[in-house]
C-alpha positions as a printed NumPy array, in Angstrom:
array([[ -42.873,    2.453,  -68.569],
       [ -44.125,   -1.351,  -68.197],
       [ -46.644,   -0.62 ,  -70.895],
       [ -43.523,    0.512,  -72.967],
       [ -41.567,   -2.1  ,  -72.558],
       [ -44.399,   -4.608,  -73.328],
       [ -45.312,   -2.543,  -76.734],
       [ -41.545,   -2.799,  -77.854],
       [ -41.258,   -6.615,  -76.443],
       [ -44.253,   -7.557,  -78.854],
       [ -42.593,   -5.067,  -81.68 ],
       [ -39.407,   -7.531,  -81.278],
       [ -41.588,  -10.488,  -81.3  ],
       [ -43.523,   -9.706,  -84.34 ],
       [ -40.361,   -8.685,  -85.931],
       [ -38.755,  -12.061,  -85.357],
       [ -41.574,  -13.538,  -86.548],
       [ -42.133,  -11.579,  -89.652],
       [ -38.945,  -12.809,  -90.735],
       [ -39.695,  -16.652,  -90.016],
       [ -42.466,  -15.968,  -92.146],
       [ -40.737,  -14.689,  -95.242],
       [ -37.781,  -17.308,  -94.838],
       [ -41.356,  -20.11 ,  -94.594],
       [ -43.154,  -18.733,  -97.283],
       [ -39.502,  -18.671,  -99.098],
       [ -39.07 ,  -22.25 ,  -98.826],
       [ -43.297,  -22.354,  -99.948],
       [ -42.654,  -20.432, -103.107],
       [ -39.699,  -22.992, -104.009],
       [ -42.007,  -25.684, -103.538],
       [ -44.658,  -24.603, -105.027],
       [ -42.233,  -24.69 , -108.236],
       [ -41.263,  -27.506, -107.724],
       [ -44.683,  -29.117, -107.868],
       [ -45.708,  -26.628, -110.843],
       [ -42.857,  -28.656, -112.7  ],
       [ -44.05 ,  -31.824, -111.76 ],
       [ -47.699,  -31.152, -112.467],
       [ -46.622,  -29.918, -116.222],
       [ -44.664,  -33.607, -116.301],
       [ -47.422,  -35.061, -115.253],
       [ -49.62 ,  -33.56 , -117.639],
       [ -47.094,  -34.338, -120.643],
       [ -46.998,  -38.156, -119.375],
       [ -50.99 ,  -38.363, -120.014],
       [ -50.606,  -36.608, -122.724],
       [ -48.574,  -39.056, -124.342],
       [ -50.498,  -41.881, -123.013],
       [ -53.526,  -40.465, -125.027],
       [ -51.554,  -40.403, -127.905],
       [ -50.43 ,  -43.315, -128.165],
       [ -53.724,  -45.065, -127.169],
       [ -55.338,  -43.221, -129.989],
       [ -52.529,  -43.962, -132.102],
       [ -52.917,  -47.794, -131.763],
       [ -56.446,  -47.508, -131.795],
       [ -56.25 ,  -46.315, -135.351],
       [ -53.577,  -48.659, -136.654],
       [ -55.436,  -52.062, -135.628],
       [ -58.467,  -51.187, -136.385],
       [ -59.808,  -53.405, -139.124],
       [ -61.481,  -50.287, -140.737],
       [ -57.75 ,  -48.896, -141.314],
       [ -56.882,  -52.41 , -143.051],
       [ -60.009,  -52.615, -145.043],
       [ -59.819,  -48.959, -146.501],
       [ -55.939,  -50.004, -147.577],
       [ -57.797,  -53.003, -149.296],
       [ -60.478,  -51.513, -151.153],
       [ -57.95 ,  -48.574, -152.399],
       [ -55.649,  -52.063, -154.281],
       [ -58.748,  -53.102, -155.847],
       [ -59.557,  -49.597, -156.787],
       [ -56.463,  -49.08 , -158.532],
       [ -56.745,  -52.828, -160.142],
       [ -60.275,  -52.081, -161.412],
       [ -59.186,  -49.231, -163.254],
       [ -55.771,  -50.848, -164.513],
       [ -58.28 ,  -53.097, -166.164],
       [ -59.495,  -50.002, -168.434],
       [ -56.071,  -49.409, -170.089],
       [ -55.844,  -51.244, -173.38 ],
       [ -51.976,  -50.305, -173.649],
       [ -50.428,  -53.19 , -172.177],
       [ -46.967,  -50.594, -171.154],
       [ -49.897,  -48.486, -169.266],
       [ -50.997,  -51.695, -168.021],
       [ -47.71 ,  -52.321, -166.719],
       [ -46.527,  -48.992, -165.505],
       [ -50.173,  -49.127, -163.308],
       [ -49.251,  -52.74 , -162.213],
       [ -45.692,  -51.529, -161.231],
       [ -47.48 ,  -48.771, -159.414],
       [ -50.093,  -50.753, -157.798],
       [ -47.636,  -53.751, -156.417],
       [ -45.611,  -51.013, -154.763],
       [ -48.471,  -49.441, -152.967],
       [ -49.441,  -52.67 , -152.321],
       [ -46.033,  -53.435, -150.424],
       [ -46.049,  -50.262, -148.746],
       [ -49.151,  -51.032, -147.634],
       [ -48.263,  -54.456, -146.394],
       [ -44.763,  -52.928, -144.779],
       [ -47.432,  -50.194, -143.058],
       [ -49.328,  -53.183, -141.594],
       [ -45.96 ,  -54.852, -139.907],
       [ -45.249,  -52.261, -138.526],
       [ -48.924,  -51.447, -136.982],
       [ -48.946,  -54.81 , -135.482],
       [ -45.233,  -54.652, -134.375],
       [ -46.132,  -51.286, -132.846],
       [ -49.697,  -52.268, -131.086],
       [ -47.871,  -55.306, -129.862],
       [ -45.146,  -52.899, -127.83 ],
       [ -47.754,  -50.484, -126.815],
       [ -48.757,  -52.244, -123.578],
       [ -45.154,  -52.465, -122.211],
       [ -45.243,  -48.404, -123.302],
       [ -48.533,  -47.872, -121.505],
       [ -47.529,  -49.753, -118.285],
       [ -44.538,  -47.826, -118.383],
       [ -46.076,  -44.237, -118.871],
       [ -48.617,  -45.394, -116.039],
       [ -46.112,  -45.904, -113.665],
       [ -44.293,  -42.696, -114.183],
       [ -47.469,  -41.323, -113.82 ],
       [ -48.255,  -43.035, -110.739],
       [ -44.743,  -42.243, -109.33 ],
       [ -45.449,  -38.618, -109.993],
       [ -48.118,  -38.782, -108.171],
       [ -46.874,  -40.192, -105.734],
       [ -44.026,  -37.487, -105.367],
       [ -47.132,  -34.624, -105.668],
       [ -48.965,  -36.416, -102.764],
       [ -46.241,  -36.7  , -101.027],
       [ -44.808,  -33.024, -100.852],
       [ -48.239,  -31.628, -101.028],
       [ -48.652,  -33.382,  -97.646],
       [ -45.196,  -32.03 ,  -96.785],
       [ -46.067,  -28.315,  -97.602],
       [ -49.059,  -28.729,  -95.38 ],
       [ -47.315,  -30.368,  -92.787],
       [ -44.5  ,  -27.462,  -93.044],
       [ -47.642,  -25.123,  -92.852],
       [ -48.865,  -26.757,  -89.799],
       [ -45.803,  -26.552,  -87.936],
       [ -44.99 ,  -22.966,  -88.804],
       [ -48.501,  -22.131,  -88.023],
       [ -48.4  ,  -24.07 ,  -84.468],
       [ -45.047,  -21.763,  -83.574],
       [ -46.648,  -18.9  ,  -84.487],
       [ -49.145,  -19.08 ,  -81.641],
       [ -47.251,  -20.546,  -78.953],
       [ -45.065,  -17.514,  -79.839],
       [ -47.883,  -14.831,  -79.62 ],
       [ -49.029,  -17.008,  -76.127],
       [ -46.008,  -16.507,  -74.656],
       [ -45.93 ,  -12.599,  -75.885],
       [ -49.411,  -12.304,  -74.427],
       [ -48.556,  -14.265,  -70.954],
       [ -45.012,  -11.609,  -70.653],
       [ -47.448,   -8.601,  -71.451],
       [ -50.147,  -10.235,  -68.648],
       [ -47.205,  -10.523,  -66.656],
       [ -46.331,   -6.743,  -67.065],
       [ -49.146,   -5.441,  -66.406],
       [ -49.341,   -7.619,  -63.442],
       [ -46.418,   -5.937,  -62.003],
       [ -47.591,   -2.513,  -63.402],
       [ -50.888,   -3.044,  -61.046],
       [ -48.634,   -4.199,  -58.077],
       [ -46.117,   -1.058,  -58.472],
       [ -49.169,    1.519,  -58.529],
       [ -50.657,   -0.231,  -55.79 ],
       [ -47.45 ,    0.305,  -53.962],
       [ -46.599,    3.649,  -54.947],
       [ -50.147,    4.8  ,  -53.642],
       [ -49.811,    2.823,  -50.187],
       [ -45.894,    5.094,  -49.82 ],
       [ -47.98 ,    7.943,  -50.69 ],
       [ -50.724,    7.808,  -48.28 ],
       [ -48.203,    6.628,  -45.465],
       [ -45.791,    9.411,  -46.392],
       [ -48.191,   12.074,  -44.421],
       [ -48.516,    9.372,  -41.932],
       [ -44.874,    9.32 ,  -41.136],
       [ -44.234,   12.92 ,  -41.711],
       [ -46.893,   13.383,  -38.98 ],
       [ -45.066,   11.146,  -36.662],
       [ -41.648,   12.63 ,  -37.491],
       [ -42.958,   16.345,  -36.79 ],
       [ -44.439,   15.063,  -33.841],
       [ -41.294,   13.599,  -32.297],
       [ -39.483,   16.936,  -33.494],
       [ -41.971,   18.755,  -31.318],
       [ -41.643,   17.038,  -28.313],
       [ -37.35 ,   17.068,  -28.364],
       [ -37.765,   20.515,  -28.384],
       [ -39.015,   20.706,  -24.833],
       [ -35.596,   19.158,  -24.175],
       [ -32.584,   20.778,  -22.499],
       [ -29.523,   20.176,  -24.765],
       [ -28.248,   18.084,  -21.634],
       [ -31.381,   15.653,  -22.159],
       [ -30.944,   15.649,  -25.746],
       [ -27.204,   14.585,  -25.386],
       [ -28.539,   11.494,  -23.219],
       [ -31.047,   10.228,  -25.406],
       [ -28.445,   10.278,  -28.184],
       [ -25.822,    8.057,  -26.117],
       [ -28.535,    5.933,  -25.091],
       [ -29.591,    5.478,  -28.656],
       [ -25.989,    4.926,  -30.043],
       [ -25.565,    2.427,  -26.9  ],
       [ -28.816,    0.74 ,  -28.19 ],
       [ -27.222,    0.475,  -31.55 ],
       [ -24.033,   -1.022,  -29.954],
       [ -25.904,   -3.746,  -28.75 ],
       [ -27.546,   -5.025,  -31.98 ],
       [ -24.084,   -4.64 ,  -33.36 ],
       [ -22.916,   -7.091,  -30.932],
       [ -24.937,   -9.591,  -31.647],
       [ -23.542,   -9.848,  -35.096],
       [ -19.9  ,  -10.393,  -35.083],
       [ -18.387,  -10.446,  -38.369],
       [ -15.007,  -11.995,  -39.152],
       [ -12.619,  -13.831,  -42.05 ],
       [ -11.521,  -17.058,  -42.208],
       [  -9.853,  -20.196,  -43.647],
       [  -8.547,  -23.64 ,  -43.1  ],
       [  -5.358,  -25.229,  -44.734],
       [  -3.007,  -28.2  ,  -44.957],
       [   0.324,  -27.809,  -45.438],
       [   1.919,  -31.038,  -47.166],
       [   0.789,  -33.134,  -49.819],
       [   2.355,  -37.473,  -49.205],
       [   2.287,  -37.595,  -53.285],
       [   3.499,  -34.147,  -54.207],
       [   5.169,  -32.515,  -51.376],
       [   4.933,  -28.603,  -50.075],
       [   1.996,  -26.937,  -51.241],
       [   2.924,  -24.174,  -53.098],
       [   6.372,  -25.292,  -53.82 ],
       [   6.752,  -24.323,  -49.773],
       [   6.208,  -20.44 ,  -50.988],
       [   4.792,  -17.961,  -48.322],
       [   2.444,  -16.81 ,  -50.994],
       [  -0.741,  -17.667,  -50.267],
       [   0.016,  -18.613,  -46.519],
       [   0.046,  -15.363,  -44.465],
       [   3.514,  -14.858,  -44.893],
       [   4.669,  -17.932,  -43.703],
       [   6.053,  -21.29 ,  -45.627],
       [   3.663,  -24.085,  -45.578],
       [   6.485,  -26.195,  -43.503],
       [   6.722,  -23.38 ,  -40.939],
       [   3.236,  -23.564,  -40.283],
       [   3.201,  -27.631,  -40.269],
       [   7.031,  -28.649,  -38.563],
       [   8.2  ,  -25.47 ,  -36.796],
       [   6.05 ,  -24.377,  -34.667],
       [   5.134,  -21.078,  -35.949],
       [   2.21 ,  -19.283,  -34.834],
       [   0.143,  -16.247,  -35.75 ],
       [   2.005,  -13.494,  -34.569],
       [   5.058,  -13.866,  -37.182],
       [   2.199,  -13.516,  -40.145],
       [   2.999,  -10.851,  -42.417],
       [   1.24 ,   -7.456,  -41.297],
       [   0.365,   -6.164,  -44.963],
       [  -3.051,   -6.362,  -45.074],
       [  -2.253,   -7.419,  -48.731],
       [  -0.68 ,  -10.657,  -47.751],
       [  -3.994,  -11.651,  -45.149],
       [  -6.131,  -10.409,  -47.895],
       [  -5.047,  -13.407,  -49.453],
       [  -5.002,  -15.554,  -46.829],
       [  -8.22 ,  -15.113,  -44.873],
       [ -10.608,  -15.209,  -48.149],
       [ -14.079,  -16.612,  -46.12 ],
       [ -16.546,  -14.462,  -45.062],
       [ -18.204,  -15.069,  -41.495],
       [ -21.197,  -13.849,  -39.472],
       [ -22.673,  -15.205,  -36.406],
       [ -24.137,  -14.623,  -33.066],
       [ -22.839,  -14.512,  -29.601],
       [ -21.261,  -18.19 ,  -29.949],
       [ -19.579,  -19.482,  -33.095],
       [ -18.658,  -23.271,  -34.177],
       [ -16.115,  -22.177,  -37.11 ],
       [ -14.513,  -25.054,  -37.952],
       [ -14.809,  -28.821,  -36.506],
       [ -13.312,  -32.172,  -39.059],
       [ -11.573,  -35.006,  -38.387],
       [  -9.391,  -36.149,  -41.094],
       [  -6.545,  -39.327,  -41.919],
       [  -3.135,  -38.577,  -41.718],
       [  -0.778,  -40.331,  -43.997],
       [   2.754,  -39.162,  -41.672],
       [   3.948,  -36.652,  -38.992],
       [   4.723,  -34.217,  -42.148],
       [   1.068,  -32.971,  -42.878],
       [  -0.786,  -30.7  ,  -40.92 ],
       [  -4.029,  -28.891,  -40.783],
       [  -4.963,  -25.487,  -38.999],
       [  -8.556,  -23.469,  -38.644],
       [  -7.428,  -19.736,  -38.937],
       [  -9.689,  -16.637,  -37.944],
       [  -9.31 ,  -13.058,  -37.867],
       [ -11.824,  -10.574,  -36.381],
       [ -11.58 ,   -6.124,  -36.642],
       [ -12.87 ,   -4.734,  -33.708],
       [ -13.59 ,   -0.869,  -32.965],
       [ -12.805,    0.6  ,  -29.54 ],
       [ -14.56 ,    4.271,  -30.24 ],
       [ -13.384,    5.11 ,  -26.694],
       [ -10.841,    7.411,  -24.91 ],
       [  -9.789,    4.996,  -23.052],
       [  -8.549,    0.869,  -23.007],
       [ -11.464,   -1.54 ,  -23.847],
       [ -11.024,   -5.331,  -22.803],
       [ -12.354,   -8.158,  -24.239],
       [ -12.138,  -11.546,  -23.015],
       [ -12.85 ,  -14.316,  -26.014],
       [ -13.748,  -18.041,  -25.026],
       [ -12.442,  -21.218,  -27.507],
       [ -12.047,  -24.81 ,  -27.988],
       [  -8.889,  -25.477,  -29.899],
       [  -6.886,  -29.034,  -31.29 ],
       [  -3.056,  -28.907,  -30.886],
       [   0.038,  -30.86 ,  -31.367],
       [   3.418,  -29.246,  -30.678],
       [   5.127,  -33.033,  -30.463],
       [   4.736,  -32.228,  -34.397],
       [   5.726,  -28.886,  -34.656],
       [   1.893,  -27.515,  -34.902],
       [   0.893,  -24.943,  -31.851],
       [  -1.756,  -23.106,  -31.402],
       [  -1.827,  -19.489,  -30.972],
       [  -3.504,  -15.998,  -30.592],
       [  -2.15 ,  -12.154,  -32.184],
       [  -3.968,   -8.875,  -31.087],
       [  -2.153,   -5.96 ,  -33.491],
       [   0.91 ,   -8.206,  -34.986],
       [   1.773,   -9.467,  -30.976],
       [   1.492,  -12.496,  -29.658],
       [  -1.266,  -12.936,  -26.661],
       [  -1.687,  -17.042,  -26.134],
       [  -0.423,  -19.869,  -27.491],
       [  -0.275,  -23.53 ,  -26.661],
       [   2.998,  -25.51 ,  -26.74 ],
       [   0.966,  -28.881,  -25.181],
       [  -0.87 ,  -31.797,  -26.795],
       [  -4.377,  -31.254,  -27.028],
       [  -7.723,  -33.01 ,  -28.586],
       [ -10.597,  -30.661,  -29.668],
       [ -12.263,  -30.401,  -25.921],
       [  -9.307,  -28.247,  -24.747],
       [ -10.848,  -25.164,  -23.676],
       [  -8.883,  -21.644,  -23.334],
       [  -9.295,  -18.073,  -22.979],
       [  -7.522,  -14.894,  -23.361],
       [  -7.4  ,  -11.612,  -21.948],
       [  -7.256,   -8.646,  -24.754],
       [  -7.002,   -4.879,  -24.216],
       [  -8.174,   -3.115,  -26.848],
       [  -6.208,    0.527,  -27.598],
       [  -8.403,    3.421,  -27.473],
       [  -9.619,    5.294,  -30.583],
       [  -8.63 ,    2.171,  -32.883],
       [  -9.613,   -0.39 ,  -34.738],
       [  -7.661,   -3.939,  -34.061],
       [  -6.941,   -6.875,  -35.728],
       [  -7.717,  -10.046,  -33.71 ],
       [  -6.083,  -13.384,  -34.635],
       [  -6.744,  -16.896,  -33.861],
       [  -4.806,  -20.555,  -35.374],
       [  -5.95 ,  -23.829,  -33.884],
       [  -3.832,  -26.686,  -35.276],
       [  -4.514,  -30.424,  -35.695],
       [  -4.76 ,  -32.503,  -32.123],
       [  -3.213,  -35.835,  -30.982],
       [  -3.05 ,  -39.089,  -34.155],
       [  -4.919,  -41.811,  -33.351],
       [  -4.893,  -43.127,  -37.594],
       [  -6.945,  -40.125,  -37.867],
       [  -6.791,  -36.383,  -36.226],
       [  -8.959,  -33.634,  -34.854],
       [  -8.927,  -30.046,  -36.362],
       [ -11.638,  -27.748,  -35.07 ],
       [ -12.109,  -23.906,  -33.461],
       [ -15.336,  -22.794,  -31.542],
       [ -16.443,  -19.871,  -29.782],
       [ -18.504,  -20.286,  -26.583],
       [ -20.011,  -18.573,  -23.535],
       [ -21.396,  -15.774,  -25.857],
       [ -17.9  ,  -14.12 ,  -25.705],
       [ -18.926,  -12.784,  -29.143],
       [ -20.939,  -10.134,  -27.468],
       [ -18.781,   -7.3  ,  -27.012],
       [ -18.758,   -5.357,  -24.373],
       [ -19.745,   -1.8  ,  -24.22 ],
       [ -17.707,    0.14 ,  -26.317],
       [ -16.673,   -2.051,  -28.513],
       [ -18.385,   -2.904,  -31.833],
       [ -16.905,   -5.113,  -34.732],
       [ -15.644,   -3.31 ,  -37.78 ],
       [ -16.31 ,   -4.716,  -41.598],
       [ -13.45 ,   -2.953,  -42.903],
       [ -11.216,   -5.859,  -43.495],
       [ -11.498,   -5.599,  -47.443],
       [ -10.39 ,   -2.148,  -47.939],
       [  -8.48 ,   -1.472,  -44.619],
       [  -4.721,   -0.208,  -44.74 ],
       [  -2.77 ,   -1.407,  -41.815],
       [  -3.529,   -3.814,  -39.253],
       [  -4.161,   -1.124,  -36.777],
       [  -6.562,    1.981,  -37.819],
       [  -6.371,    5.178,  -35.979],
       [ -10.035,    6.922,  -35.832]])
């Protein structure tokens, strides 16, 4: 298929390039014209320069004058041989108006070779500027030549480099089909193998090894604790509200709510909609988790700023499941801004105190049987001092859930804030 792909690539490319090279030799054609013209000017120019050389040449020569002479005396000679005076006088008449025609012919030469310089040096410098204009797109038609022929190859290199390229990864993808092919066997081998010995098991054995498999599995989970997230401010010293003081956008709650009335996370809406749009981060992490930690000016008692998280967790169990989670948490009720905790819409901790970021705190949750909880935590701002502490970590590897627990990744598509199984 690689070898396909490289035949029609270099199909495209020598398409594309056939038609730079009619539009090129186009615009070559036209100039070639162009210069035909100016060669057939250039050939009339000379022309006329011979001409005219040849021309004056003729009329100041002195053999021209002298043959002009000797045909006067000619005719005067044989006017001599007329013994009828009229005849005399008729050839006379005749003879003096030759004679002036002749003399009018001879002003005119020398009038004529005097201008003929001032015609020559002008032909010669039309020719010269035709020349000129020949040499010059003559050098343009090669230079136009030169170009076109310099894209031509760096377009067939880089044609040749993409097929080199192709192949490349044509060797590399045999090279791996043939290593899944001779390991296929391999595996098979070791999958038969295992199937083999199993079936020396007693169903009860069988059952075991399965829990203690799915318990492995439960583990690893563990140690990769998923969860959504945000922080906010509620109150802008220029502009007011945020959000015109709307709940949109804020869990359910108004931004002054969250920043002057002490609300706290278990009057959020419980539409998974509405969070949706309020907890739009995506976290991972290990058994500890530093999710937020800022310090920040204050401008009045009016602003606030929180570190929200929410966490699904599955208890697969017939039974209750606790969990105890471990945080450091900011707070400042003197404002109006508490911190507080929510397992399934219900409120399980909050803070009504004044506290910096090293406050320290833990809760107790039981998790329902058979059902997949939503767990959430706000930390709000801690005491002014010109500026003020926001911040939310988890410590002493609470994120390692106990046995039968694991966390859920459900959060996008999940319908209500508690799932049956």
């Amino acid at each position: 298929m690689l070898a396909v792909a490289a035949v029609i690539l270099a199909v495209a490319i020598s398409a594309n390039a056939d038609v730079r090279f009619r539009r090129t030799t186009a615009d070559l054609s036209s100039m070639q014209d162009s210069i035909d013209t100016l060669t057939e000017d250039i050939t009339n120019q000379a022309r006329t320069i011979g001409f005219v050389s040849t021309l004056a040449d003729t009329i100041g020569s002195s053999d021209y004058a002298s043959a002009i002479q000797d045909d006067v005396r000619f005719l005067i000679e044989r006017s001599l041989q007329f013994a009828d005076a009229n005849d005399l006088a008729a050839l006379t008449s005749t003879v003096t108006a030759a004679a002036s025609r002749a003399q009018d012919l001879n002003t005119r030469s020398v009038s004529f070779a005097a201008a003929l310089p001032a015609l020559q040096s002008t032909a010669r410098r039309s020719l010269s500027s035709a020349v000129a204009i020949f040499d010059t797109s003559y050098d343009g038609m090669l230079s136009t030549t030169d170009s076109l022929e310099t894209r031509f190859i760096s377009m067939f290199n880089e044609a040749d480099n993409l097929i080199n390229s192709l192949e490349s990864q044509q060797v590399a993808y045999n090279e791996t089909l043939k290593f899944l092919n001779e390991s296929n066997p391999k595996a098979q081998a070791q999958i038969d193998s295992i199937l083999l010995t199993t079936s020396n098991y007693d169903s009860d054995t069988l059952v075991a090894i399965t829990s203690n498999l799915n318990q492995y599995l439960r583990l690893d989970d563990r140690y990769y604790a998923r969860w959504w997230w945000r922080i906010f401010s509620t109150y802008s010293q220029n502009n007011g509200w945020f959000t015109d003081n709307n709940v949109h956008g804020y869990g359910g709650i108004a931004p002054s709510n969250w920043g002057d009335n002490s609300y706290r996370a278990y009057q959020m809406s419980q539409d998974m909609g509405v969070l949706r749009s309020f907890f739009t981060r995506r976290g991972s992490g290990g058994p500890n988790a530093n999710i937020w930690a800022e310090e920040w000016y204050y401008y009045s008692s009016t602003n606030s700023y929180h570190t929200a998280v929410l966490f699904r967790i599955k208890n697969d169990q017939s039974s209750v499941v606790q969990w105890r989670p471990y945080f450091y948490f900011s707070n400042y009720a003197s404002w109006g801004e508490v911190s507080s905790a929510s397992l399934n819409g219900v409120e399980v901790w909050s803070h009504t105190g004044n506290c910096n970021i090293n406050c320290a705190s833990s809760v107790l949750l039981n998790l329902p049987a058979n059902t997949v909880s939503t767990f959430i935590l706000i930390t709000a701002s801690g005491t002014p001092s010109n500026t003020r502490p926001n911040g939310m970590a988890f410590y002493n590897n609470c994120l390692n859930l106990p046995a039968g627990l694991t966390w859920e990744d459900d959060f996008s598509v999940a319908e209500g804030i508690m799932t049956p199984l």
